[in-house]
Structures are given as structure tokens and as C-alpha cells.
Amino acid sequence: MNVGQRIQAARKTKGLTQKQLGERVGLATGTIQQYELGKREPKMETLQKIASALNVPLIELFPEEYGMKYLQYEEIASDIK
């Protein structure tokens, strides 16, 4: 699954429309639609807002191959602190 498909799946699981998600994040419905269709990729800051609005961990919106890299980064970052 790509990022857009993951956004869509999480949104539907939460029972939200594209319009409702857009309102929560401060984006137009068309922008959410473009993300879900894979026509646009959200910036990291926007993806964080979407994850927050959906009340899901950010990693849930990453494709699996990127999710593992993100987990490894988080693990390394926490070891440095």
C-alpha cells in the first residue's frame, strides 16, 4: 500500500469523509482526494497532521518499506538522547 491508500484506509476505519478529514487538518477536500489517489504526496508535516487527526501513529501511514526505516531512525534517535 502506498501513503495515499494508507490514509484512505485509516480515514475509512475512523468513519470520516474526505471533507471531515480535510477540515480537521486544514486542507481542501480535493487535496485529501489527491493524496488518496496518489496524485500528490503530502509533506512530512502534513502527514503528521493527518496522523494526528486520524489518531493513528505516524508510522501507520508509511508504506512498509519506509516504515521500517522510520522505526530504525526512531530507535537510533532515542539511543542518542
PDB file of N, CA and C in Angstrom:
ATOM      1  N   MET A   1       0.838  -1.199   0.000  1.00  0.00           N
ATOM      2  CA  MET A   1       0.000   0.000   0.000  1.00  0.00           C
ATOM      3  C   MET A   1       0.874   1.249   0.000  1.00  0.00           C
ATOM      4  N   ASN A   2       0.477   2.233  -0.776  1.00  0.00           N
ATOM      5  CA  ASN A   2       1.202   3.490  -0.761  1.00  0.00           C
ATOM      6  C   ASN A   2       0.627   4.416   0.322  1.00  0.00           C
ATOM      7  N   VAL A   3       1.216   5.580   0.478  1.00  0.00           N
ATOM      8  CA  VAL A   3       0.795   6.522   1.522  1.00  0.00           C
ATOM      9  C   VAL A   3      -0.676   6.893   1.359  1.00  0.00           C
ATOM     10  N   GLY A   4      -1.083   7.199   0.149  1.00  0.00           N
ATOM     11  CA  GLY A   4      -2.470   7.598  -0.098  1.00  0.00           C
ATOM     12  C   GLY A   4      -3.464   6.508   0.265  1.00  0.00           C
ATOM     13  N   GLN A   5      -3.135   5.284  -0.092  1.00  0.00           N
ATOM     14  CA  GLN A   5      -4.012   4.157   0.245  1.00  0.00           C
ATOM     15  C   GLN A   5      -4.090   3.969   1.755  1.00  0.00           C
ATOM     16  N   ARG A   6      -2.986   4.207   2.435  1.00  0.00           N
ATOM     17  CA  ARG A   6      -2.972   4.072   3.892  1.00  0.00           C
ATOM     18  C   ARG A   6      -3.789   5.183   4.551  1.00  0.00           C
ATOM     19  N   ILE A   7      -3.697   6.386   4.005  1.00  0.00           N
ATOM     20  CA  ILE A   7      -4.517   7.491   4.525  1.00  0.00           C
ATOM     21  C   ILE A   7      -5.990   7.137   4.357  1.00  0.00           C
ATOM     22  N   GLN A   8      -6.336   6.678   3.171  1.00  0.00           N
ATOM     23  CA  GLN A   8      -7.730   6.329   2.890  1.00  0.00           C
ATOM     24  C   GLN A   8      -8.231   5.220   3.815  1.00  0.00           C
ATOM     25  N   ALA A   9      -7.425   4.188   3.999  1.00  0.00           N
ATOM     26  CA  ALA A   9      -7.830   3.073   4.857  1.00  0.00           C
ATOM     27  C   ALA A   9      -8.038   3.541   6.296  1.00  0.00           C
ATOM     28  N   ALA A  10      -7.124   4.352   6.795  1.00  0.00           N
ATOM     29  CA  ALA A  10      -7.242   4.854   8.168  1.00  0.00           C
ATOM     30  C   ALA A  10      -8.456   5.771   8.304  1.00  0.00           C
ATOM     31  N   ARG A  11      -8.688   6.603   7.298  1.00  0.00           N
ATOM     32  CA  ARG A  11      -9.831   7.527   7.316  1.00  0.00           C
ATOM     33  C   ARG A  11     -11.137   6.745   7.353  1.00  0.00           C
ATOM     34  N   LYS A  12     -11.235   5.729   6.511  1.00  0.00           N
ATOM     35  CA  LYS A  12     -12.466   4.934   6.462  1.00  0.00           C
ATOM     36  C   LYS A  12     -12.672   4.145   7.747  1.00  0.00           C
ATOM     37  N   THR A  13     -11.582   3.644   8.321  1.00  0.00           N
ATOM     38  CA  THR A  13     -11.676   2.929   9.596  1.00  0.00           C
ATOM     39  C   THR A  13     -12.250   3.840  10.683  1.00  0.00           C
ATOM     40  N   LYS A  14     -11.886   5.110  10.625  1.00  0.00           N
ATOM     41  CA  LYS A  14     -12.374   6.081  11.613  1.00  0.00           C
ATOM     42  C   LYS A  14     -13.771   6.609  11.267  1.00  0.00           C
ATOM     43  N   GLY A  15     -14.281   6.217  10.100  1.00  0.00           N
ATOM     44  CA  GLY A  15     -15.624   6.627   9.701  1.00  0.00           C
ATOM     45  C   GLY A  15     -15.725   8.082   9.283  1.00  0.00           C
ATOM     46  N   LEU A  16     -14.640   8.618   8.734  1.00  0.00           N
ATOM     47  CA  LEU A  16     -14.620  10.013   8.304  1.00  0.00           C
ATOM     48  C   LEU A  16     -14.714  10.129   6.784  1.00  0.00           C
ATOM     49  N   THR A  17     -15.296  11.210   6.332  1.00  0.00           N
ATOM     50  CA  THR A  17     -15.290  11.529   4.906  1.00  0.00           C
ATOM     51  C   THR A  17     -14.003  12.291   4.599  1.00  0.00           C
ATOM     52  N   GLN A  18     -13.714  12.421   3.320  1.00  0.00           N
ATOM     53  CA  GLN A  18     -12.555  13.227   2.924  1.00  0.00           C
ATOM     54  C   GLN A  18     -12.737  14.666   3.400  1.00  0.00           C
ATOM     55  N   LYS A  19     -13.948  15.164   3.325  1.00  0.00           N
ATOM     56  CA  LYS A  19     -14.233  16.528   3.757  1.00  0.00           C
ATOM     57  C   LYS A  19     -13.957  16.691   5.252  1.00  0.00           C
ATOM     58  N   GLN A  20     -14.408  15.732   6.057  1.00  0.00           N
ATOM     59  CA  GLN A  20     -14.199  15.810   7.508  1.00  0.00           C
ATOM     60  C   GLN A  20     -12.709  15.766   7.856  1.00  0.00           C
ATOM     61  N   LEU A  21     -11.969  14.884   7.187  1.00  0.00           N
ATOM     62  CA  LEU A  21     -10.532  14.819   7.432  1.00  0.00           C
ATOM     63  C   LEU A  21      -9.870  16.132   7.028  1.00  0.00           C
ATOM     64  N   GLY A  22     -10.252  16.641   5.866  1.00  0.00           N
ATOM     65  CA  GLY A  22      -9.697  17.912   5.411  1.00  0.00           C
ATOM     66  C   GLY A  22      -9.948  19.038   6.401  1.00  0.00           C
ATOM     67  N   GLU A  23     -11.130  19.086   6.963  1.00  0.00           N
ATOM     68  CA  GLU A  23     -11.460  20.116   7.943  1.00  0.00           C
ATOM     69  C   GLU A  23     -10.604  19.975   9.203  1.00  0.00           C
ATOM     70  N   ARG A  24     -10.383  18.753   9.633  1.00  0.00           N
ATOM     71  CA  ARG A  24      -9.565  18.513  10.827  1.00  0.00           C
ATOM     72  C   ARG A  24      -8.115  18.924  10.627  1.00  0.00           C
ATOM     73  N   VAL A  25      -7.647  18.758   9.383  1.00  0.00           N
ATOM     74  CA  VAL A  25      -6.243  19.034   9.082  1.00  0.00           C
ATOM     75  C   VAL A  25      -6.033  20.442   8.529  1.00  0.00           C
ATOM     76  N   GLY A  26      -7.102  21.062   8.052  1.00  0.00           N
ATOM     77  CA  GLY A  26      -6.988  22.385   7.452  1.00  0.00           C
ATOM     78  C   GLY A  26      -6.622  22.326   5.980  1.00  0.00           C
ATOM     79  N   LEU A  27      -7.105  21.293   5.301  1.00  0.00           N
ATOM     80  CA  LEU A  27      -6.845  21.111   3.871  1.00  0.00           C
ATOM     81  C   LEU A  27      -8.157  21.010   3.108  1.00  0.00           C
ATOM     82  N   ALA A  28      -8.105  21.342   1.846  1.00  0.00           N
ATOM     83  CA  ALA A  28      -9.282  21.206   0.987  1.00  0.00           C
ATOM     84  C   ALA A  28      -9.583  19.731   0.753  1.00  0.00           C
ATOM     85  N   THR A  29     -10.846  19.423   0.552  1.00  0.00           N
ATOM     86  CA  THR A  29     -11.272  18.054   0.261  1.00  0.00           C
ATOM     87  C   THR A  29     -10.521  17.518  -0.957  1.00  0.00           C
ATOM     88  N   GLY A  30     -10.330  18.347  -1.958  1.00  0.00           N
ATOM     89  CA  GLY A  30      -9.623  17.943  -3.172  1.00  0.00           C
ATOM     90  C   GLY A  30      -8.183  17.538  -2.911  1.00  0.00           C
ATOM     91  N   THR A  31      -7.556  18.182  -1.946  1.00  0.00           N
ATOM     92  CA  THR A  31      -6.178  17.834  -1.596  1.00  0.00           C
ATOM     93  C   THR A  31      -6.132  16.443  -0.970  1.00  0.00           C
ATOM     94  N   ILE A  32      -7.061  16.169  -0.052  1.00  0.00           N
ATOM     95  CA  ILE A  32      -7.136  14.835   0.557  1.00  0.00           C
ATOM     96  C   ILE A  32      -7.374  13.793  -0.535  1.00  0.00           C
ATOM     97  N   GLN A  33      -8.271  14.112  -1.451  1.00  0.00           N
ATOM     98  CA  GLN A  33      -8.580  13.197  -2.552  1.00  0.00           C
ATOM     99  C   GLN A  33      -7.328  12.919  -3.388  1.00  0.00           C
ATOM    100  N   GLN A  34      -6.559  13.954  -3.687  1.00  0.00           N
ATOM    101  CA  GLN A  34      -5.344  13.771  -4.486  1.00  0.00           C
ATOM    102  C   GLN A  34      -4.308  12.924  -3.755  1.00  0.00           C
ATOM    103  N   TYR A  35      -4.206  13.106  -2.443  1.00  0.00           N
ATOM    104  CA  TYR A  35      -3.294  12.258  -1.661  1.00  0.00           C
ATOM    105  C   TYR A  35      -3.732  10.805  -1.753  1.00  0.00           C
ATOM    106  N   GLU A  36      -5.010  10.580  -1.543  1.00  0.00           N
ATOM    107  CA  GLU A  36      -5.527   9.213  -1.537  1.00  0.00           C
ATOM    108  C   GLU A  36      -5.399   8.538  -2.902  1.00  0.00           C
ATOM    109  N   LEU A  37      -5.504   9.304  -3.959  1.00  0.00           N
ATOM    110  CA  LEU A  37      -5.372   8.753  -5.314  1.00  0.00           C
ATOM    111  C   LEU A  37      -3.914   8.618  -5.750  1.00  0.00           C
ATOM    112  N   GLY A  38      -3.003   9.126  -4.927  1.00  0.00           N
ATOM    113  CA  GLY A  38      -1.583   9.053  -5.265  1.00  0.00           C
ATOM    114  C   GLY A  38      -1.140  10.088  -6.271  1.00  0.00           C
ATOM    115  N   LYS A  39      -1.966  11.104  -6.494  1.00  0.00           N
ATOM    116  CA  LYS A  39      -1.607  12.166  -7.444  1.00  0.00           C
ATOM    117  C   LYS A  39      -0.679  13.200  -6.809  1.00  0.00           C
ATOM    118  N   ARG A  40      -0.700  13.265  -5.478  1.00  0.00           N
ATOM    119  CA  ARG A  40       0.174  14.157  -4.726  1.00  0.00           C
ATOM    120  C   ARG A  40       0.677  13.415  -3.501  1.00  0.00           C
ATOM    121  N   GLU A  41       1.863  13.779  -3.058  1.00  0.00           N
ATOM    122  CA  GLU A  41       2.435  13.204  -1.838  1.00  0.00           C
ATOM    123  C   GLU A  41       2.443  14.292  -0.769  1.00  0.00           C
ATOM    124  N   PRO A  42       1.893  14.002   0.403  1.00  0.00           N
ATOM    125  CA  PRO A  42       1.924  15.009   1.463  1.00  0.00           C
ATOM    126  C   PRO A  42       3.337  15.196   2.010  1.00  0.00           C
ATOM    127  N   LYS A  43       3.655  16.420   2.413  1.00  0.00           N
ATOM    128  CA  LYS A  43       4.923  16.680   3.086  1.00  0.00           C
ATOM    129  C   LYS A  43       4.855  16.026   4.462  1.00  0.00           C
ATOM    130  N   MET A  44       6.012  15.831   5.071  1.00  0.00           N
ATOM    131  CA  MET A  44       6.070  15.164   6.373  1.00  0.00           C
ATOM    132  C   MET A  44       5.219  15.903   7.406  1.00  0.00           C
ATOM    133  N   GLU A  45       5.289  17.203   7.430  1.00  0.00           N
ATOM    134  CA  GLU A  45       4.500  17.992   8.384  1.00  0.00           C
ATOM    135  C   GLU A  45       3.003  17.735   8.197  1.00  0.00           C
ATOM    136  N   THR A  46       2.567  17.681   6.958  1.00  0.00           N
ATOM    137  CA  THR A  46       1.160  17.418   6.658  1.00  0.00           C
ATOM    138  C   THR A  46       0.783  15.998   7.041  1.00  0.00           C
ATOM    139  N   LEU A  47       1.665  15.065   6.768  1.00  0.00           N
ATOM    140  CA  LEU A  47       1.409  13.672   7.120  1.00  0.00           C
ATOM    141  C   LEU A  47       1.264  13.516   8.640  1.00  0.00           C
ATOM    142  N   GLN A  48       2.062  14.265   9.386  1.00  0.00           N
ATOM    143  CA  GLN A  48       1.955  14.236  10.847  1.00  0.00           C
ATOM    144  C   GLN A  48       0.597  14.780  11.292  1.00  0.00           C
ATOM    145  N   LYS A  49       0.131  15.835  10.646  1.00  0.00           N
ATOM    146  CA  LYS A  49      -1.180  16.401  10.975  1.00  0.00           C
ATOM    147  C   LYS A  49      -2.302  15.413  10.651  1.00  0.00           C
ATOM    148  N   ILE A  50      -2.164  14.727   9.527  1.00  0.00           N
ATOM    149  CA  ILE A  50      -3.172  13.736   9.133  1.00  0.00           C
ATOM    150  C   ILE A  50      -3.206  12.594  10.146  1.00  0.00           C
ATOM    151  N   ALA A  51      -2.027  12.105  10.521  1.00  0.00           N
ATOM    152  CA  ALA A  51      -1.964  11.021  11.511  1.00  0.00           C
ATOM    153  C   ALA A  51      -2.599  11.467  12.821  1.00  0.00           C
ATOM    154  N   SER A  52      -2.317  12.682  13.229  1.00  0.00           N
ATOM    155  CA  SER A  52      -2.890  13.211  14.464  1.00  0.00           C
ATOM    156  C   SER A  52      -4.407  13.326  14.362  1.00  0.00           C
ATOM    157  N   ALA A  53      -4.885  13.833  13.238  1.00  0.00           N
ATOM    158  CA  ALA A  53      -6.327  13.992  13.031  1.00  0.00           C
ATOM    159  C   ALA A  53      -7.038  12.638  13.010  1.00  0.00           C
ATOM    160  N   LEU A  54      -6.340  11.617  12.535  1.00  0.00           N
ATOM    161  CA  LEU A  54      -6.912  10.263  12.483  1.00  0.00           C
ATOM    162  C   LEU A  54      -6.649   9.483  13.770  1.00  0.00           C
ATOM    163  N   ASN A  55      -5.853  10.089  14.648  1.00  0.00           N
ATOM    164  CA  ASN A  55      -5.486   9.443  15.909  1.00  0.00           C
ATOM    165  C   ASN A  55      -4.828   8.085  15.675  1.00  0.00           C
ATOM    166  N   VAL A  56      -3.863   8.087  14.747  1.00  0.00           N
ATOM    167  CA  VAL A  56      -3.085   6.883  14.455  1.00  0.00           C
ATOM    168  C   VAL A  56      -1.599   7.237  14.544  1.00  0.00           C
ATOM    169  N   PRO A  57      -0.746   6.263  14.825  1.00  0.00           N
ATOM    170  CA  PRO A  57       0.692   6.539  14.815  1.00  0.00           C
ATOM    171  C   PRO A  57       1.137   6.918  13.403  1.00  0.00           C
ATOM    172  N   LEU A  58       2.052   7.848  13.319  1.00  0.00           N
ATOM    173  CA  LEU A  58       2.543   8.308  12.015  1.00  0.00           C
ATOM    174  C   LEU A  58       3.019   7.148  11.165  1.00  0.00           C
ATOM    175  N   ILE A  59       3.705   6.199  11.764  1.00  0.00           N
ATOM    176  CA  ILE A  59       4.253   5.072  11.006  1.00  0.00           C
ATOM    177  C   ILE A  59       3.178   4.274  10.280  1.00  0.00           C
ATOM    178  N   GLU A  60       1.955   4.307  10.778  1.00  0.00           N
ATOM    179  CA  GLU A  60       0.854   3.571  10.141  1.00  0.00           C
ATOM    180  C   GLU A  60       0.562   4.092   8.731  1.00  0.00           C
ATOM    181  N   LEU A  61       0.948   5.324   8.458  1.00  0.00           N
ATOM    182  CA  LEU A  61       0.675   5.918   7.145  1.00  0.00           C
ATOM    183  C   LEU A  61       1.815   5.707   6.153  1.00  0.00           C
ATOM    184  N   PHE A  62       2.939   5.188   6.618  1.00  0.00           N
ATOM    185  CA  PHE A  62       4.074   4.929   5.736  1.00  0.00           C
ATOM    186  C   PHE A  62       3.929   3.581   5.055  1.00  0.00           C
ATOM    187  N   PRO A  63       4.374   3.481   3.797  1.00  0.00           N
ATOM    188  CA  PRO A  63       4.462   2.159   3.181  1.00  0.00           C
ATOM    189  C   PRO A  63       5.419   1.309   4.015  1.00  0.00           C
ATOM    190  N   GLU A  64       5.230   0.000   4.002  1.00  0.00           N
ATOM    191  CA  GLU A  64       6.007  -0.888   4.871  1.00  0.00           C
ATOM    192  C   GLU A  64       7.513  -0.668   4.762  1.00  0.00           C
ATOM    193  N   GLU A  65       8.034  -0.549   3.552  1.00  0.00           N
ATOM    194  CA  GLU A  65       9.488  -0.418   3.407  1.00  0.00           C
ATOM    195  C   GLU A  65      10.000   0.859   4.055  1.00  0.00           C
ATOM    196  N   TYR A  66       9.214   1.928   4.031  1.00  0.00           N
ATOM    197  CA  TYR A  66       9.620   3.172   4.678  1.00  0.00           C
ATOM    198  C   TYR A  66       9.374   3.105   6.175  1.00  0.00           C
ATOM    199  N   GLY A  67       8.349   2.396   6.567  1.00  0.00           N
ATOM    200  CA  GLY A  67       8.023   2.268   7.975  1.00  0.00           C
ATOM    201  C   GLY A  67       9.162   1.656   8.769  1.00  0.00           C
ATOM    202  N   MET A  68       9.810   0.654   8.217  1.00  0.00           N
ATOM    203  CA  MET A  68      10.939   0.024   8.896  1.00  0.00           C
ATOM    204  C   MET A  68      12.092   1.000   9.036  1.00  0.00           C
ATOM    205  N   LYS A  69      12.345   1.788   8.011  1.00  0.00           N
ATOM    206  CA  LYS A  69      13.414   2.785   8.082  1.00  0.00           C
ATOM    207  C   LYS A  69      13.090   3.821   9.153  1.00  0.00           C
ATOM    208  N   TYR A  70      11.826   4.214   9.237  1.00  0.00           N
ATOM    209  CA  TYR A  70      11.405   5.187  10.239  1.00  0.00           C
ATOM    210  C   TYR A  70      11.597   4.612  11.635  1.00  0.00           C
ATOM    211  N   LEU A  71      11.224   3.366  11.845  1.00  0.00           N
ATOM    212  CA  LEU A  71      11.398   2.728  13.150  1.00  0.00           C
ATOM    213  C   LEU A  71      12.872   2.670  13.531  1.00  0.00           C
ATOM    214  N   GLN A  72      13.712   2.326  12.582  1.00  0.00           N
ATOM    215  CA  GLN A  72      15.142   2.256  12.855  1.00  0.00           C
ATOM    216  C   GLN A  72      15.676   3.640  13.215  1.00  0.00           C
ATOM    217  N   TYR A  73      15.218   4.663  12.522  1.00  0.00           N
ATOM    218  CA  TYR A  73      15.643   6.028  12.810  1.00  0.00           C
ATOM    219  C   TYR A  73      15.219   6.416  14.221  1.00  0.00           C
ATOM    220  N   GLU A  74      13.970   6.120  14.579  1.00  0.00           N
ATOM    221  CA  GLU A  74      13.469   6.451  15.898  1.00  0.00           C
ATOM    222  C   GLU A  74      14.271   5.731  16.981  1.00  0.00           C
ATOM    223  N   GLU A  75      14.625   4.490  16.721  1.00  0.00           N
ATOM    224  CA  GLU A  75      15.399   3.715  17.682  1.00  0.00           C
ATOM    225  C   GLU A  75      16.772   4.336  17.888  1.00  0.00           C
ATOM    226  N   ILE A  76      17.422   4.707  16.804  1.00  0.00           N
ATOM    227  CA  ILE A  76      18.748   5.338  16.881  1.00  0.00           C
ATOM    228  C   ILE A  76      18.639   6.686  17.588  1.00  0.00           C
ATOM    229  N   ALA A  77      17.630   7.459  17.225  1.00  0.00           N
ATOM    230  CA  ALA A  77      17.441   8.783  17.826  1.00  0.00           C
ATOM    231  C   ALA A  77      17.217   8.678  19.330  1.00  0.00           C
ATOM    232  N   SER A  78      16.464   7.688  19.776  1.00  0.00           N
ATOM    233  CA  SER A  78      16.203   7.546  21.202  1.00  0.00           C
ATOM    234  C   SER A  78      17.459   7.101  21.940  1.00  0.00           C
ATOM    235  N   ASP A  79      18.341   6.348  21.280  1.00  0.00           N
ATOM    236  CA  ASP A  79      19.596   5.928  21.894  1.00  0.00           C
ATOM    237  C   ASP A  79      20.544   7.118  22.085  1.00  0.00           C
ATOM    238  N   ILE A  80      20.440   8.099  21.207  1.00  0.00           N
ATOM    239  CA  ILE A  80      21.326   9.279  21.263  1.00  0.00           C
ATOM    240  C   ILE A  80      20.918  10.187  22.420  1.00  0.00           C
ATOM    241  N   LYS A  81      19.631  10.252  22.731  1.00  0.00           N
ATOM    242  CA  LYS A  81      19.135  11.167  23.773  1.00  0.00           C
ATOM    243  C   LYS A  81      19.592  10.830  25.131  1.00  0.00           C
TER     244      LYS A  81
END
